[in-house]
Amino acid sequence: MMKKKISINAIGRCLITAFALWFATGCEDITPVLTEGKVDIVESLLDIGLKGYAIDSVYTEFEFYRGATSRITGFRKGIIRHENGAVQSIQWSSTSPTVVYGGSYIHYSHEGIQSDIMLNAYGFADDVTNRHSDGSLQSRMVYTYDAAGRLLYVRVERPGLEPVYEAYEYGDDAILIIEEGIVYPIPLSVRDGNSTVKQENAGYICDVLRFGTSPLTRYIIIPDLYYQGIYGTPVKYLPAGMIEVRDSGNGVQSAITRVGNSHFFYH
């Protein structure tokens, strides 16, 4: 994605809005009202039969608990070889991430980083602390959402550095991620004659915000836990111009097989 410098005024407007929200709610614990209800991503994955995803050749397969409240209970990782959406082979890794759920938290650990995620009343990430295996701090994030449950801004703290704010602006045809004076746009539509065309994020299988390629994304969103639905209301449409879809035929909804360097695999 193209990244663009923006004016100080544009940054100021975004941060003033974010800080106004913080000061309005910072003195008391107010539970926001989701204007359109919460999307259950895990149920969506089960409904469409998604079993795993790959970023480039690194494959992650889900293990699900199916019950009154479905969730992802485990992950297997490996190196995948695939062709035309079909798995040819997987070389499984000897280690996998671990995930533990509490009433108001998730503990996730992988590749020497231990993440403690405190959840808000809707099960969205509220306060996240990432530590190295020796207990030293890697990063800490505080998340804020809008009335629709969409990620609005995130405060990122790292040892030895000043806190940084990442802000998100949602338009009909694009999302803007604003980080340290740079805008990382995610176009959601393409022109087709005199109209614009958008591809629905069917089953919410794609972590669309990752396609802003902002550097702080690697701290803010743990790819595996996007699928547990902890990063707010997911984006409804896919990034434009980088999509492959499998024709399921027989009137069955087509399946998304690729978005950029992300590939998706089904039962």
CSV table of C-alpha atoms in Angstrom, one decimal:
chain,number,residue,atom,x,y,z
A,1,MET,CA,0.0,0.0,0.0
A,2,MET,CA,1.1,3.6,-0.6
A,3,LYS,CA,2.0,5.6,2.4
A,4,LYS,CA,1.6,9.4,2.5
A,5,LYS,CA,2.7,12.3,4.6
A,6,ILE,CA,-0.1,14.3,6.0
A,7,SER,CA,-0.3,17.8,7.5
A,8,ILE,CA,0.0,18.6,11.2
A,9,ASN,CA,-3.6,19.9,11.0
A,10,ALA,CA,-4.9,16.5,9.9
A,11,ILE,CA,-3.0,14.7,12.6
A,12,GLY,CA,-4.2,17.2,15.1
A,13,ARG,CA,-7.8,16.7,14.2
A,14,CYS,CA,-7.5,13.0,14.6
A,15,LEU,CA,-5.7,13.1,17.9
A,16,ILE,CA,-7.9,15.9,19.3
A,17,THR,CA,-10.9,13.6,18.6
A,18,ALA,CA,-9.2,10.7,20.3
A,19,PHE,CA,-8.1,12.7,23.3
A,20,ALA,CA,-11.6,14.2,23.7
A,21,LEU,CA,-13.0,10.7,23.9
A,22,TRP,CA,-10.4,9.7,26.5
A,23,PHE,CA,-11.1,12.8,28.7
A,24,ALA,CA,-14.9,12.2,28.3
A,25,THR,CA,-14.7,8.7,29.6
A,26,GLY,CA,-11.4,8.6,31.5
A,27,CYS,CA,-12.9,9.6,34.9
A,28,GLU,CA,-15.5,6.9,35.0
A,29,ASP,CA,-16.0,3.4,33.7
A,30,ILE,CA,-18.6,3.7,30.9
A,31,THR,CA,-19.5,0.7,28.8
A,32,PRO,CA,-20.1,1.9,25.2
A,33,VAL,CA,-23.1,0.7,23.3
A,34,LEU,CA,-22.4,-1.1,20.0
A,35,THR,CA,-24.6,0.5,17.4
A,36,GLU,CA,-24.8,-2.6,15.2
A,37,GLY,CA,-24.2,-5.4,17.7
A,38,LYS,CA,-21.1,-7.6,17.9
A,39,VAL,CA,-19.8,-9.8,15.1
A,40,ASP,CA,-18.9,-13.3,16.2
A,41,ILE,CA,-15.9,-14.1,14.0
A,42,VAL,CA,-15.4,-17.6,15.4
A,43,GLU,CA,-19.0,-18.6,14.5
A,44,SER,CA,-18.4,-17.1,11.1
A,45,LEU,CA,-15.3,-19.2,10.6
A,46,LEU,CA,-17.2,-22.3,11.6
A,47,ASP,CA,-20.1,-21.5,9.3
A,48,ILE,CA,-17.9,-21.1,6.2
A,49,GLY,CA,-15.6,-24.0,7.1
A,50,LEU,CA,-12.3,-22.0,7.3
A,51,LYS,CA,-9.6,-24.3,8.9
A,52,GLY,CA,-6.5,-22.1,8.5
A,53,TYR,CA,-4.7,-19.3,6.9
A,54,ALA,CA,-1.2,-18.7,5.6
A,55,ILE,CA,0.9,-15.5,5.4
A,56,ASP,CA,3.3,-16.2,2.6
A,57,SER,CA,4.3,-19.8,3.4
A,58,VAL,CA,3.7,-19.7,7.2
A,59,TYR,CA,0.5,-21.7,7.8
A,60,THR,CA,-1.7,-21.6,10.9
A,61,GLU,CA,-4.4,-24.1,11.5
A,62,PHE,CA,-7.2,-23.6,14.1
A,63,GLU,CA,-8.5,-26.0,16.7
A,64,PHE,CA,-12.1,-25.0,17.8
A,65,TYR,CA,-14.3,-25.5,20.8
A,66,ARG,CA,-17.9,-25.7,19.6
A,67,GLY,CA,-20.4,-24.9,22.2
A,68,ALA,CA,-22.6,-22.2,23.6
A,69,THR,CA,-19.7,-19.8,23.2
A,70,SER,CA,-17.4,-21.1,20.5
A,71,ARG,CA,-13.7,-20.2,20.6
A,72,ILE,CA,-10.3,-21.1,19.2
A,73,THR,CA,-8.6,-23.4,21.6
A,74,GLY,CA,-5.3,-24.0,19.8
A,75,PHE,CA,-3.1,-23.4,16.8
A,76,ARG,CA,-0.8,-25.5,14.7
A,77,LYS,CA,1.9,-23.9,12.6
A,78,GLY,CA,4.1,-25.0,9.8
A,79,ILE,CA,5.4,-24.3,6.3
A,80,ILE,CA,2.9,-24.9,3.6
A,81,ARG,CA,3.1,-25.7,-0.1
A,82,HIS,CA,-0.1,-25.2,-2.0
A,83,GLU,CA,-1.4,-24.7,-5.5
A,84,ASN,CA,-4.7,-23.2,-6.7
A,85,GLY,CA,-6.1,-23.1,-3.1
A,86,ALA,CA,-5.3,-26.8,-2.5
A,87,VAL,CA,-2.8,-27.9,0.1
A,88,GLN,CA,0.0,-30.0,-1.4
A,89,SER,CA,2.1,-30.5,1.8
A,90,ILE,CA,2.6,-29.0,5.3
A,91,GLN,CA,5.8,-29.3,7.3
A,92,TRP,CA,4.6,-28.9,10.8
A,93,SER,CA,6.6,-26.9,13.4
A,94,SER,CA,7.7,-28.7,16.5
A,95,THR,CA,6.3,-25.8,18.7
A,96,SER,CA,2.9,-24.1,18.5
A,97,PRO,CA,1.4,-21.1,20.2
A,98,THR,CA,-0.5,-21.6,23.5
A,99,VAL,CA,-3.7,-19.8,24.4
A,100,VAL,CA,-5.5,-19.7,27.8
A,101,TYR,CA,-8.8,-17.9,28.4
A,102,GLY,CA,-9.9,-16.4,31.7
A,103,GLY,CA,-13.1,-14.6,32.5
A,104,SER,CA,-11.7,-11.2,31.4
A,105,TYR,CA,-8.3,-12.0,29.9
A,106,ILE,CA,-6.5,-14.1,27.3
A,107,HIS,CA,-2.9,-15.3,27.7
A,108,TYR,CA,-1.1,-16.0,24.4
A,109,SER,CA,2.5,-17.2,24.0
A,110,HIS,CA,4.5,-17.8,20.9
A,111,GLU,CA,8.1,-17.5,19.8
A,112,GLY,CA,9.4,-16.1,23.1
A,113,ILE,CA,6.7,-13.4,23.5
A,114,GLN,CA,4.1,-13.8,26.2
A,115,SER,CA,1.0,-11.6,25.8
A,116,ASP,CA,-1.5,-10.8,28.5
A,117,ILE,CA,-4.7,-9.4,27.0
A,118,MET,CA,-7.2,-7.7,29.3
A,119,LEU,CA,-10.7,-7.6,27.7
A,120,ASN,CA,-13.4,-5.0,27.9
A,121,ALA,CA,-17.1,-5.8,28.4
A,122,TYR,CA,-17.5,-6.9,24.8
A,123,GLY,CA,-14.5,-9.2,24.7
A,124,PHE,CA,-12.3,-6.7,22.8
A,125,ALA,CA,-8.7,-6.1,23.8
A,126,ASP,CA,-8.5,-3.2,26.3
A,127,ASP,CA,-5.0,-3.3,27.8
A,128,VAL,CA,-2.3,-5.6,26.4
A,129,THR,CA,1.2,-6.3,27.8
A,130,ASN,CA,3.8,-8.2,25.8
A,131,ARG,CA,6.9,-9.6,27.6
A,132,HIS,CA,9.9,-11.5,26.5
A,133,SER,CA,10.5,-15.0,28.0
A,134,ASP,CA,12.8,-13.5,30.6
A,135,GLY,CA,10.0,-11.3,31.8
A,136,SER,CA,11.3,-8.0,30.4
A,137,LEU,CA,8.8,-5.7,28.7
A,138,GLN,CA,8.5,-5.7,24.9
A,139,SER,CA,5.5,-3.4,24.6
A,140,ARG,CA,2.2,-2.3,26.2
A,141,MET,CA,-0.9,-1.1,24.3
A,142,VAL,CA,-4.2,0.6,25.4
A,143,TYR,CA,-7.1,0.3,22.9
A,144,THR,CA,-10.0,2.6,22.3
A,145,TYR,CA,-13.1,1.8,20.1
A,146,ASP,CA,-15.9,3.9,18.6
A,147,ALA,CA,-19.6,3.4,19.1
A,148,ALA,CA,-19.7,0.8,16.4
A,149,GLY,CA,-16.9,-1.2,18.1
A,150,ARG,CA,-14.3,-0.3,15.5
A,151,LEU,CA,-10.7,0.3,16.5
A,152,LEU,CA,-10.3,4.1,16.9
A,153,TYR,CA,-6.9,4.6,18.3
A,154,VAL,CA,-4.2,2.7,20.2
A,155,ARG,CA,-1.5,4.0,22.6
A,156,VAL,CA,1.7,2.0,22.2
A,157,GLU,CA,4.4,2.1,24.8
A,158,ARG,CA,7.9,0.5,24.4
A,159,PRO,CA,10.9,0.6,26.7
A,160,GLY,CA,13.1,3.6,26.1
A,161,LEU,CA,10.7,5.3,23.7
A,162,GLU,CA,8.0,7.9,24.0
A,163,PRO,CA,4.5,6.6,23.7
A,164,VAL,CA,3.0,6.6,20.1
A,165,TYR,CA,-0.6,6.8,19.1
A,166,GLU,CA,-2.0,5.0,16.1
A,167,ALA,CA,-5.3,6.3,14.9
A,168,TYR,CA,-7.9,4.9,12.4
A,169,GLU,CA,-10.3,6.7,10.2
A,170,TYR,CA,-13.1,4.8,8.4
A,171,GLY,CA,-14.6,6.0,5.1
A,172,ASP,CA,-16.9,4.4,2.6
A,173,ASP,CA,-14.1,3.6,0.1
A,174,ALA,CA,-11.0,3.5,2.2
A,175,ILE,CA,-9.5,3.2,5.7
A,176,LEU,CA,-6.7,5.5,6.8
A,177,ILE,CA,-4.2,4.5,9.5
A,178,ILE,CA,-2.3,7.5,10.9
A,179,GLU,CA,1.0,6.8,12.5
A,180,GLU,CA,3.7,9.4,13.4
A,181,GLY,CA,2.6,11.9,10.7
A,182,ILE,CA,2.2,9.3,8.0
A,183,VAL,CA,-1.0,8.0,6.5
A,184,TYR,CA,-1.2,4.3,5.5
A,185,PRO,CA,-4.4,4.0,3.3
A,186,ILE,CA,-6.3,0.8,2.7
A,187,PRO,CA,-8.5,1.3,-0.5
A,188,LEU,CA,-11.7,-0.8,-0.3
A,189,SER,CA,-13.1,-0.1,-3.7
A,190,VAL,CA,-12.1,-0.1,-7.4
A,191,ARG,CA,-13.6,1.8,-10.3
A,192,ASP,CA,-15.6,-0.2,-12.8
A,193,GLY,CA,-16.9,2.2,-15.4
A,194,ASN,CA,-19.0,4.9,-13.7
A,195,SER,CA,-19.4,3.0,-10.5
A,196,THR,CA,-17.2,1.6,-7.6
A,197,VAL,CA,-17.0,-2.0,-6.7
A,198,LYS,CA,-16.3,-3.5,-3.3
A,199,GLN,CA,-15.7,-7.2,-2.3
A,200,GLU,CA,-17.3,-8.3,0.9
A,201,ASN,CA,-15.0,-9.8,3.6
A,202,ALA,CA,-17.1,-13.0,3.6
A,203,GLY,CA,-17.0,-14.7,7.0
A,204,TYR,CA,-14.7,-11.8,8.1
A,205,ILE,CA,-11.7,-14.1,7.3
A,206,CYS,CA,-9.3,-11.2,6.4
A,207,ASP,CA,-7.6,-9.0,8.9
A,208,VAL,CA,-8.0,-6.0,6.7
A,209,LEU,CA,-6.2,-3.5,9.0
A,210,ARG,CA,-3.0,-5.5,8.5
A,211,PHE,CA,-2.9,-4.3,4.9
A,212,GLY,CA,-2.2,-0.7,6.0
A,213,THR,CA,1.4,-1.9,6.5
A,214,SER,CA,1.9,0.5,9.3
A,215,PRO,CA,5.0,-0.5,11.4
A,216,LEU,CA,3.1,-0.6,14.7
A,217,THR,CA,0.6,-3.1,13.4
A,218,ARG,CA,3.0,-5.9,14.5
A,219,TYR,CA,2.6,-4.8,18.1
A,220,ILE,CA,-1.1,-3.9,17.9
A,221,ILE,CA,-2.6,-7.0,16.3
A,222,ILE,CA,-1.6,-10.5,16.9
A,223,PRO,CA,-2.7,-12.2,13.7
A,224,ASP,CA,-3.9,-15.5,15.3
A,225,LEU,CA,-6.0,-13.6,17.8
A,226,TYR,CA,-7.7,-11.5,15.1
A,227,TYR,CA,-9.7,-14.7,14.5
A,228,GLN,CA,-10.8,-14.8,18.1
A,229,GLY,CA,-12.5,-11.4,17.4
A,230,ILE,CA,-10.7,-9.4,20.1
A,231,TYR,CA,-9.7,-6.3,18.0
A,232,GLY,CA,-13.1,-4.8,17.7
A,233,THR,CA,-15.7,-4.9,14.9
A,234,PRO,CA,-14.0,-6.3,11.8
A,235,VAL,CA,-13.9,-4.5,8.5
A,236,LYS,CA,-16.8,-5.5,6.2
A,237,TYR,CA,-15.0,-5.1,2.9
A,238,LEU,CA,-11.6,-6.4,1.5
A,239,PRO,CA,-8.6,-4.4,0.4
A,240,ALA,CA,-9.2,-3.6,-3.3
A,241,GLY,CA,-7.3,-5.1,-6.2
A,242,MET,CA,-5.5,-8.1,-4.5
A,243,ILE,CA,-8.2,-10.8,-4.2
A,244,GLU,CA,-8.7,-14.3,-5.5
A,245,VAL,CA,-12.1,-16.1,-5.1
A,246,ARG,CA,-12.9,-19.7,-5.7
A,247,ASP,CA,-16.2,-20.4,-7.5
A,248,SER,CA,-18.0,-22.9,-5.3
A,249,GLY,CA,-20.8,-23.4,-7.8
A,250,ASN,CA,-24.3,-24.8,-7.2
A,251,GLY,CA,-25.4,-21.5,-5.8
A,252,VAL,CA,-23.0,-21.7,-2.9
A,253,GLN,CA,-21.3,-18.5,-1.8
A,254,SER,CA,-17.8,-18.3,-3.3
A,255,ALA,CA,-14.9,-18.6,-1.0
A,256,ILE,CA,-12.0,-16.1,-0.7
A,257,THR,CA,-8.7,-18.0,-1.3
A,258,ARG,CA,-6.3,-15.1,-1.3
A,259,VAL,CA,-6.0,-11.4,-0.2
A,260,GLY,CA,-2.5,-10.1,-1.0
A,261,ASN,CA,0.0,-12.5,0.6
A,262,SER,CA,-2.6,-14.1,2.8
A,263,HIS,CA,-4.1,-17.4,1.7
A,264,PHE,CA,-7.2,-19.1,3.2
A,265,PHE,CA,-8.0,-22.8,3.4
A,266,TYR,CA,-11.3,-24.6,4.0
A,267,HIS,CA,-12.6,-28.0,5.1
